[in-house]
mmCIF file of C-alpha atoms in Angstrom:
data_model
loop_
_atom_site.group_PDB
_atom_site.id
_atom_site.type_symbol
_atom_site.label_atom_id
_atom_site.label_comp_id
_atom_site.label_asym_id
_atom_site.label_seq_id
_atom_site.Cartn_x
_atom_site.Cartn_y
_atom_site.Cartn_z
ATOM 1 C CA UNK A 8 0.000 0.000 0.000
ATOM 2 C CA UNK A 9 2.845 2.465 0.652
ATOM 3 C CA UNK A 10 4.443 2.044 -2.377
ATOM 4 C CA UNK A 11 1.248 2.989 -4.044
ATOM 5 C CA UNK A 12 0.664 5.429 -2.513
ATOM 6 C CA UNK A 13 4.312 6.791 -2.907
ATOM 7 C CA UNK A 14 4.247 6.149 -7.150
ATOM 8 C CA UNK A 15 0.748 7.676 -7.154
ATOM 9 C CA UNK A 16 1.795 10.550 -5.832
ATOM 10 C CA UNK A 17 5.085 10.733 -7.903
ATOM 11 C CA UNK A 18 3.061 10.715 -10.527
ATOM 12 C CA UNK A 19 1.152 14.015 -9.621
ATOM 13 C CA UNK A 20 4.372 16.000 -9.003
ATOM 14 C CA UNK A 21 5.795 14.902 -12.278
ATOM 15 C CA UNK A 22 2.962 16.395 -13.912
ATOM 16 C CA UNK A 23 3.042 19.334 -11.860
ATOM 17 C CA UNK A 24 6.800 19.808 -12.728
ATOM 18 C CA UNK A 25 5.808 18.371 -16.728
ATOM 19 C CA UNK A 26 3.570 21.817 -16.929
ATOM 20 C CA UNK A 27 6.346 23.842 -16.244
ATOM 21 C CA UNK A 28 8.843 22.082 -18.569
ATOM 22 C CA UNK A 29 6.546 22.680 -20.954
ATOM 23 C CA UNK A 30 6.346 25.823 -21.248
ATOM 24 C CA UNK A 31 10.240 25.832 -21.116
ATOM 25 C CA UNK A 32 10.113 23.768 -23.762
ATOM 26 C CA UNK A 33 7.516 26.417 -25.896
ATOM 27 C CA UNK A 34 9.884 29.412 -25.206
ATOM 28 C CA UNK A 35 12.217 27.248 -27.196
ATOM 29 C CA UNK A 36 10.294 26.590 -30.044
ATOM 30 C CA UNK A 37 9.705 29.895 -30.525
ATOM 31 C CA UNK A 38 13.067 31.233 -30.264
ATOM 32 C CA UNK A 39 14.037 28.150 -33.030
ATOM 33 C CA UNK A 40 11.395 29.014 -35.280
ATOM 34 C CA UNK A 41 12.520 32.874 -35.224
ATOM 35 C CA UNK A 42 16.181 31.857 -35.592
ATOM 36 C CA UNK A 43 15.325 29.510 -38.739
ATOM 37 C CA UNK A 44 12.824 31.606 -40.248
ATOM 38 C CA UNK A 45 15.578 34.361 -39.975
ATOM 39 C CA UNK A 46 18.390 31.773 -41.899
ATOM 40 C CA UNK A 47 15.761 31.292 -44.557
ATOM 41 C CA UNK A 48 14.843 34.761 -45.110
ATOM 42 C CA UNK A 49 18.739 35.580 -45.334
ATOM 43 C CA UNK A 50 19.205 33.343 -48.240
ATOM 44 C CA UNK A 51 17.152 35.292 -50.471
ATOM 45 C CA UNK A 52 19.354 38.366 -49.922
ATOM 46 C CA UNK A 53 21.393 37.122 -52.789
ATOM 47 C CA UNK A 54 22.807 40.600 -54.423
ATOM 48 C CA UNK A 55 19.640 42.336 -52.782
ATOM 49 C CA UNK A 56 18.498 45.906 -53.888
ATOM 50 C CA UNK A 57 17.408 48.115 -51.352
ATOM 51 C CA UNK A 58 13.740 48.542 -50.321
ATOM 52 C CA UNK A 59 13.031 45.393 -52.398
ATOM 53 C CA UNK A 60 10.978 42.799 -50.385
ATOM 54 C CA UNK A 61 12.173 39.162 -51.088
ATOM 55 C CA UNK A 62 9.888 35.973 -50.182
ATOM 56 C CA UNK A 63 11.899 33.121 -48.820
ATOM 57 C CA UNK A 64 11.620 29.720 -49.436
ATOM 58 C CA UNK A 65 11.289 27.206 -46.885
ATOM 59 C CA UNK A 66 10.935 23.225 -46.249
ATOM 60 C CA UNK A 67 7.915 21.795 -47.245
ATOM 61 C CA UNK A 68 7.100 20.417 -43.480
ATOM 62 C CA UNK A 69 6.717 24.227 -42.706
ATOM 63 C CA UNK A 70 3.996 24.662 -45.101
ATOM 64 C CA UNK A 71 1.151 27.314 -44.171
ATOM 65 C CA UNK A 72 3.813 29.810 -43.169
ATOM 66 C CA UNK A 73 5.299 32.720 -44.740
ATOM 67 C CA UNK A 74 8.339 35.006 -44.160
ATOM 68 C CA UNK A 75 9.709 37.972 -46.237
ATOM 69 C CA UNK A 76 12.961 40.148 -46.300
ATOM 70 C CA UNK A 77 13.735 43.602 -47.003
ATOM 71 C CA UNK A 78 17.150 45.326 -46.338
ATOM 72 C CA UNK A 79 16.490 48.928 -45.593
ATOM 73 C CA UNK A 80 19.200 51.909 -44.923
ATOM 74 C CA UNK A 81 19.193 53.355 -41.351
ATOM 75 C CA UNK A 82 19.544 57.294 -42.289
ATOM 76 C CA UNK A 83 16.373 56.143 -45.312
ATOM 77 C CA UNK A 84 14.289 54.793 -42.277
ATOM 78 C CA UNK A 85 14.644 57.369 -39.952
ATOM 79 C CA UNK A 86 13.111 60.039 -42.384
ATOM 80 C CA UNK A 87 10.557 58.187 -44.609
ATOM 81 C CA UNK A 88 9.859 55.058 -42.099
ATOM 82 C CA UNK A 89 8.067 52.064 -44.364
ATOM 83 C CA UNK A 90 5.281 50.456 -45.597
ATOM 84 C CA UNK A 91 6.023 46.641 -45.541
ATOM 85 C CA UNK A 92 3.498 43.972 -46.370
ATOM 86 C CA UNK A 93 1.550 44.174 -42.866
ATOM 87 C CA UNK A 94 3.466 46.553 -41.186
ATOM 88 C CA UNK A 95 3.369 50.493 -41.377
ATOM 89 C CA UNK A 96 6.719 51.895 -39.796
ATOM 90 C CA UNK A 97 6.387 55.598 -39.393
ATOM 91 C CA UNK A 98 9.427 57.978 -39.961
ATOM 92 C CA UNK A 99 11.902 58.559 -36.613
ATOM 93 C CA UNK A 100 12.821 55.039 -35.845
ATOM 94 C CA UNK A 101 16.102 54.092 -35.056
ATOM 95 C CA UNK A 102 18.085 50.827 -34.671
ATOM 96 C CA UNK A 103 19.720 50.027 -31.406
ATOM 97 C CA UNK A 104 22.911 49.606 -31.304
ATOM 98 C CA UNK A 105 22.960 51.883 -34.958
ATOM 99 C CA UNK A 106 23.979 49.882 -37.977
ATOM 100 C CA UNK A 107 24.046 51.739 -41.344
ATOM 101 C CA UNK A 108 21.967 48.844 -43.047
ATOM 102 C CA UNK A 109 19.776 46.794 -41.753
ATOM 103 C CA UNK A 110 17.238 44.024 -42.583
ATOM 104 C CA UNK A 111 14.134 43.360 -41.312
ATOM 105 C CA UNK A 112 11.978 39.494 -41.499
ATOM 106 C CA UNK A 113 8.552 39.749 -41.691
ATOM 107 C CA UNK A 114 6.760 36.447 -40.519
ATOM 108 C CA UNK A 115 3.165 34.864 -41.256
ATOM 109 C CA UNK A 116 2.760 31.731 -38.733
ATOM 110 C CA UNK A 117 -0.763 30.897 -40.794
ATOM 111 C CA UNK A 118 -2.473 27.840 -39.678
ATOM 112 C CA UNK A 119 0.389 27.548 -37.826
ATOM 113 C CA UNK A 120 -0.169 30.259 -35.047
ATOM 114 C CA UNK A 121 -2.071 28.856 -32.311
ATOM 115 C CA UNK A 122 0.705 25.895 -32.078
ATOM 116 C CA UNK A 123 3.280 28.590 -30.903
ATOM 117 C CA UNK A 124 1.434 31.053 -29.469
ATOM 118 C CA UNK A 125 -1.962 31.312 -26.705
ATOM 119 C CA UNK A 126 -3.321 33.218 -24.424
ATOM 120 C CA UNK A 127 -5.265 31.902 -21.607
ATOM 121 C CA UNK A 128 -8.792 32.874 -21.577
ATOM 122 C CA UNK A 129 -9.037 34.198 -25.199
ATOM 123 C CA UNK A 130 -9.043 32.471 -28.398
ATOM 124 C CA UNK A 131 -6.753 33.740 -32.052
ATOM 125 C CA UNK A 132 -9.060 35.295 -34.907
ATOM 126 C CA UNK A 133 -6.122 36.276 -36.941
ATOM 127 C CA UNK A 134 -3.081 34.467 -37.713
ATOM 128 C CA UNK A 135 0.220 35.381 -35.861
ATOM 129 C CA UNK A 136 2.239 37.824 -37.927
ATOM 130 C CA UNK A 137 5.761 39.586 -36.363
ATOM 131 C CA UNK A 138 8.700 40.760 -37.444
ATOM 132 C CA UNK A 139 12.516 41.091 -36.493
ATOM 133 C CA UNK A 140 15.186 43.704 -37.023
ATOM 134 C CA UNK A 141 18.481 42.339 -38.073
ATOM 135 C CA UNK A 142 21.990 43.581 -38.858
ATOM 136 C CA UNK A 143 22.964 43.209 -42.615
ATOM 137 C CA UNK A 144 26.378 45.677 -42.893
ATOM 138 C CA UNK A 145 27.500 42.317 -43.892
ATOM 139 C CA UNK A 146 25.712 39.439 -45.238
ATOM 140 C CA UNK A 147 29.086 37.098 -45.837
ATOM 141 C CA UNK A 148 29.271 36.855 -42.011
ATOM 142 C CA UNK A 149 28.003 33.777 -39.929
ATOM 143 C CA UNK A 150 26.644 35.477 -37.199
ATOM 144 C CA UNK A 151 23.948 37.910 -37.924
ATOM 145 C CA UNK A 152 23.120 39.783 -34.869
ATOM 146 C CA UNK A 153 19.776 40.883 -33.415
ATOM 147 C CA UNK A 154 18.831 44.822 -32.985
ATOM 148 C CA UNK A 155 16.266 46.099 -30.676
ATOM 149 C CA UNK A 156 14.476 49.665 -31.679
ATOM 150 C CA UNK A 157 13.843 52.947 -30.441
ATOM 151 C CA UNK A 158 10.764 54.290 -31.877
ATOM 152 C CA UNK A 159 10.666 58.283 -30.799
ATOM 153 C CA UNK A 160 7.498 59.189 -32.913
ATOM 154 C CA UNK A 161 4.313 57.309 -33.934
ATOM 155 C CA UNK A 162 4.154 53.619 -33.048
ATOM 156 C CA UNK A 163 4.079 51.057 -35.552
ATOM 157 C CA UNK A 164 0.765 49.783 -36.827
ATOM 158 C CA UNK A 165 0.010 46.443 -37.294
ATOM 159 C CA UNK A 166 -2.722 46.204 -39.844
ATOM 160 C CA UNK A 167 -4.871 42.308 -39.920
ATOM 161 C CA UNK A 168 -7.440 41.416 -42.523
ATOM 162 C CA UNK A 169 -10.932 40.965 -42.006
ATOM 163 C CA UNK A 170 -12.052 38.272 -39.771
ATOM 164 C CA UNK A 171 -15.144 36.526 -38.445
ATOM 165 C CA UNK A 172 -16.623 36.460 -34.912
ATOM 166 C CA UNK A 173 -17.234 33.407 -33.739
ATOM 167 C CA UNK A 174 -21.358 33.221 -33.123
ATOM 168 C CA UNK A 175 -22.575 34.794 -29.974
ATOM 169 C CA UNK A 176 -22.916 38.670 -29.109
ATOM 170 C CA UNK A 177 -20.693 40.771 -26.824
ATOM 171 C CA UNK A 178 -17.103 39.297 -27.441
ATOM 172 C CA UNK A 179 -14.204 41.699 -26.052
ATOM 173 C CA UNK A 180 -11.659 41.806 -28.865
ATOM 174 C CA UNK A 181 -8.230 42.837 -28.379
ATOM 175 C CA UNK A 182 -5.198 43.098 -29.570
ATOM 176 C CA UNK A 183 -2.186 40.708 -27.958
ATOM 177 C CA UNK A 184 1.597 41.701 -28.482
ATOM 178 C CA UNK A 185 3.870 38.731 -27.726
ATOM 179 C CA UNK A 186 7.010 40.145 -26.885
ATOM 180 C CA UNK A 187 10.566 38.808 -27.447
ATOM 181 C CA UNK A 188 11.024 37.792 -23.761
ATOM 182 C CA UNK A 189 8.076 35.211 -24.057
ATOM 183 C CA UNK A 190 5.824 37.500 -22.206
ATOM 184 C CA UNK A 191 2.756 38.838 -23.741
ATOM 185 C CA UNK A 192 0.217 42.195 -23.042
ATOM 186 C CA UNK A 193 -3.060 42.941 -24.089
ATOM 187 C CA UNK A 194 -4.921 45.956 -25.633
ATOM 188 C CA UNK A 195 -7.828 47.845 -26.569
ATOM 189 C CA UNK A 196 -8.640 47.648 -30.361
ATOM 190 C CA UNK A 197 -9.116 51.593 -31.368
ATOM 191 C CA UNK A 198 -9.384 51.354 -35.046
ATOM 192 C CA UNK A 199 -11.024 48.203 -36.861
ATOM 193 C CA UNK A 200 -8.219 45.302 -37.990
ATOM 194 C CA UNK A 201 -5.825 47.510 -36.663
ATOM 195 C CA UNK A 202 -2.972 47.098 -33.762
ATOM 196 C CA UNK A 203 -0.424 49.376 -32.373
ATOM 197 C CA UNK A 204 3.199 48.336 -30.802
ATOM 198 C CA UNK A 205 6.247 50.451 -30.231
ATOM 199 C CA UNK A 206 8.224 47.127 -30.056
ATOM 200 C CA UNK A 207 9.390 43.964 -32.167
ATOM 201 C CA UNK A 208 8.024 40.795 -31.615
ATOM 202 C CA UNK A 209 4.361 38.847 -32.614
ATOM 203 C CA UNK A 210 0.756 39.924 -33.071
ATOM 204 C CA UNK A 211 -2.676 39.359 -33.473
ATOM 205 C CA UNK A 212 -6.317 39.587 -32.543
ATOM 206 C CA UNK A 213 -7.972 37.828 -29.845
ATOM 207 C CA UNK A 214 -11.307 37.555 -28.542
ATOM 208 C CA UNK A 215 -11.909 36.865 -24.946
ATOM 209 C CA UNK A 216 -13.962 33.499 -24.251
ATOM 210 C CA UNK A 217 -17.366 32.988 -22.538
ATOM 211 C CA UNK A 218 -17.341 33.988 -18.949
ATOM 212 C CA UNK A 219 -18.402 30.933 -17.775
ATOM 213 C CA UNK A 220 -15.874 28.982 -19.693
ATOM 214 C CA UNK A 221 -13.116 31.473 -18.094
ATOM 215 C CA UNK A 222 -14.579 30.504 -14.660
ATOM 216 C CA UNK A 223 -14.811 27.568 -14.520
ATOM 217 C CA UNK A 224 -11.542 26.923 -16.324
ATOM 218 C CA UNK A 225 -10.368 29.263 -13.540
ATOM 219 C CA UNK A 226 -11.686 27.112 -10.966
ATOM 220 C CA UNK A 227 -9.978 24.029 -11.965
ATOM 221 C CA UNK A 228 -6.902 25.601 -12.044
ATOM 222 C CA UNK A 229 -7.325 26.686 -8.602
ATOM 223 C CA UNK A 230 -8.218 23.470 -7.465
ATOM 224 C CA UNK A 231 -5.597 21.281 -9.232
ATOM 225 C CA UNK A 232 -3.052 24.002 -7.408
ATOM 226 C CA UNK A 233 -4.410 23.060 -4.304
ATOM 227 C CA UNK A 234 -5.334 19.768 -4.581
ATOM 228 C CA UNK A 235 -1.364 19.114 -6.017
ATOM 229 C CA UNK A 236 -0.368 21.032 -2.627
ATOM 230 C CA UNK A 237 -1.664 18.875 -0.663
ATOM 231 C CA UNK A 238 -0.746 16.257 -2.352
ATOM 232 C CA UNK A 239 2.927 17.249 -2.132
ATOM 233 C CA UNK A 240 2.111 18.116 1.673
ATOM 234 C CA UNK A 241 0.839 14.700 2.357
ATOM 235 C CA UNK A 242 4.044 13.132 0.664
ATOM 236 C CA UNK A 243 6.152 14.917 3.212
ATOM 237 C CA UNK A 244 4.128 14.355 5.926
ATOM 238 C CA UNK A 245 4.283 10.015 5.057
ATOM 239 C CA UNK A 246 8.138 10.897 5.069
ATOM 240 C CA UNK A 247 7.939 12.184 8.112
ATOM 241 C CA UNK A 248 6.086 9.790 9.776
ATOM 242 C CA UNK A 249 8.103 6.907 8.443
ATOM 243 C CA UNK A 250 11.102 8.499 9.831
ATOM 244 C CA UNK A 251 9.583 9.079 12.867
ATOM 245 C CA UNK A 252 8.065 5.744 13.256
ATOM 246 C CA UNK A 253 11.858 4.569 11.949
ATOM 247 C CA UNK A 254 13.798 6.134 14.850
ATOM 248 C CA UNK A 255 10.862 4.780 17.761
ATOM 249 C CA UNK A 256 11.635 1.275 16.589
ATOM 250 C CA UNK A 257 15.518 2.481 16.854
ATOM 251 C CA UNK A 258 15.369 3.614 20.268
ATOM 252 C CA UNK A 259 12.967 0.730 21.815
ATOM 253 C CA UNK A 260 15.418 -1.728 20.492
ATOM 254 C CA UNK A 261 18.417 0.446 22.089
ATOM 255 C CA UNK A 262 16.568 0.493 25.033
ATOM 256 C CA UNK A 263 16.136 -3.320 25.447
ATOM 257 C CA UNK A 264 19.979 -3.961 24.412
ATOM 258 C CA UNK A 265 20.420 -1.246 27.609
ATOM 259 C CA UNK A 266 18.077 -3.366 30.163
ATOM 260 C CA UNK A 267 19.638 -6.532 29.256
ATOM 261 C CA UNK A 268 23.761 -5.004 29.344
ATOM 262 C CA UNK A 269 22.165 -3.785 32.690
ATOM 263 C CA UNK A 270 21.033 -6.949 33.707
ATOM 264 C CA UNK A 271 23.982 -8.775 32.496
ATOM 265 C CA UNK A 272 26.636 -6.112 34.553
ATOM 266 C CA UNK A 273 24.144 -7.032 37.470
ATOM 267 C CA UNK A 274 24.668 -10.758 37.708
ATOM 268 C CA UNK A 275 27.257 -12.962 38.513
ATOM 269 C CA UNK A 276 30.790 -12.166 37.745
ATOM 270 C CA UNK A 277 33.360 -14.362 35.773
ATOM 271 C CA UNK A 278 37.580 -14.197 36.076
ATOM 272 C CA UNK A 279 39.014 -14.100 32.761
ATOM 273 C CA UNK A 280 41.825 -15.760 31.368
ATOM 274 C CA UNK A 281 43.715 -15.668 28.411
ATOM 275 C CA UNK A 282 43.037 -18.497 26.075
ATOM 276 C CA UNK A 283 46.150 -18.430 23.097
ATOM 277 C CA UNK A 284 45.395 -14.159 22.092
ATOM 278 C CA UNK A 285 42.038 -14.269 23.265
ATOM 279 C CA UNK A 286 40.802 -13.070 26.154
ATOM 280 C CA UNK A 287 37.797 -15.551 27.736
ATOM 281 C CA UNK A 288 35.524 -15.406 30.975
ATOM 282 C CA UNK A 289 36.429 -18.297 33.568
ATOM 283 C CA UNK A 290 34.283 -19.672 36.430
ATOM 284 C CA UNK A 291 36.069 -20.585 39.415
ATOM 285 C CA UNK A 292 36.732 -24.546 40.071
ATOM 286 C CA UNK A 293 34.770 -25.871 43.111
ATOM 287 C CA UNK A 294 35.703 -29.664 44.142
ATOM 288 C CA UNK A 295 32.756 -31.429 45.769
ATOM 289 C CA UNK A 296 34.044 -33.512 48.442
ATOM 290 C CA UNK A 297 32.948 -37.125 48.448
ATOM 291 C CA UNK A 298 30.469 -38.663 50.757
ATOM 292 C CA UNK A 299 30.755 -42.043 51.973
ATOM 293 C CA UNK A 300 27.750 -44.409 52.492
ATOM 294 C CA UNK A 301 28.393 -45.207 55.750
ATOM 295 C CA UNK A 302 31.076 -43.568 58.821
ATOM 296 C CA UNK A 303 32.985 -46.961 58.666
ATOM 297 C CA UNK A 304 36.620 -46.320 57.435
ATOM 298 C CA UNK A 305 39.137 -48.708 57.086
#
């Protein structure tokens, strides 16, 4: 029974611990995606003009997804900003730390969205789109390295095509920015098919899901948290016990091996003598002296 109940409950923690791993594991998959989509996109830039977007190609086991390249010039893109397939930058954005050219991949995760990217309690309408700004002073070298922006006028749109509510009346739509540290944020939709960010990363359209759906998805959440606590409380409190119950045994048997050395030292004492290198107890000889069967001696 207690080995049960100890792989039972094994079992729980590993699936408490499994949740975490995987989202470890999702943080990763992003990042690989962004990093191959990004070695992809670079191999179009083969004697690239400037301004020019280029559509790379792909494998075919990444079908559904889409991702562009356009090399731009730094002192360009601060005065005229861009208008790039999704994506309107406005003028007075500047790469950080400042390159002279630089690239930028435009992704479209398609059908292939909600398998990288979620939001608890609201549901994708649009696919996933994002983009990345890279350094391309020089596209011979192995290691292309990321750039993070300073955008010191108007942020950078993020326009969607039309999409369908799903039936029902009074969905909350919003728009979701998934940010390069893995984290996300939410916001209010102020112009239709339309999303604003002042940083790089993902986006799309959400719209929240039935309040009782939340709720009661909120409630089982809040009792697998507890129920796996106490689970994980009750495991250390059978340890416990066991080692509890171990050292009682420990000390009653110390306790009889006491009373009976006790015992022992109490009774009757033997000499020793030394038998060959060892040393042995001895009793005492006693002769019993003979009794004759009648006084008569000879």
């Amino acid at each position: 029974m207690g080995c049960r109940s100890f792989s039972f409950i094994g079992v729980i923690v590993s699936l408490f611990f499994a949740s975490f791993a995987q989202n470890l594991q999702n943080d990763s998959a992003r990042i690989s995606l962004d990093a191959l989509l990004q070695k992809y996109a670079y191999k179009a830039l083969v004697r690239p003009h400037t301004g020019i977007l280029y559509k790379a190609s792909h494998p075919a086991n990444l079908s559904g997804m889409e991702a562009s390249v356009i090399r731009l010039r730094s002192g360009t893109f601060w005065v005229r900003g861009a208008n790039v397939s999704a994506f309107l930058f406005p003028p007075r954005i500047i790469s950080e730390p400042f390159v002279k050219r630089f690239s930028i991949v435009l992704q479209n995760l398609g059908n292939w969205s909600s398998n990288y990217y979620s939001v608890p309690g609201y549901s994708l309408v649009t696919p996933v789109v994002g983009f990345r700004f890279y350094d391309s002073s020089n596209l011979s070298s192995n290691a292309i390295a990321s750039l993070s922006l300073n955008v010191t006028g108007d942020p950078i749109s993020v326009h969607f095509p039309q999409f369908l509510l799903p039936p029902g009346s009074n969905w909350t739509v919003r728009c979701v920015t998934f940010k390069v540290d893995g984290t996300f944020s939410l916001a209010n939709i102020t112009l239709p098919n339309v999303c604003f960010t002042r940083n790089q990363g993902h986006f799309s359209i959400v719209v929240e899901q039935p309040k009782m759906n939340v709720t009661k998805v909120r409630r089982l959440k809040k009792l697998w948290k507890w129920w796996v606590i106490g689970l994980v409380c009750g495991f250390l409190g059978l340890v416990l016990v066991c080692v509890v119950a171990m050292l009682v045994v420990w000390l009653t048997r110390r306790k009889k091996i006491l009373k009976m050395e006790k015992k022992a030292d109490q009774g009757e004492s033997f000499k020793t003598i030394w038998v060959g290198p060892s040393k042995m107890p001895s009793a005492a000889v006693t002769r019993t002296h003979p009794v004759l069967e009648n006084e008569y001696a000879p």
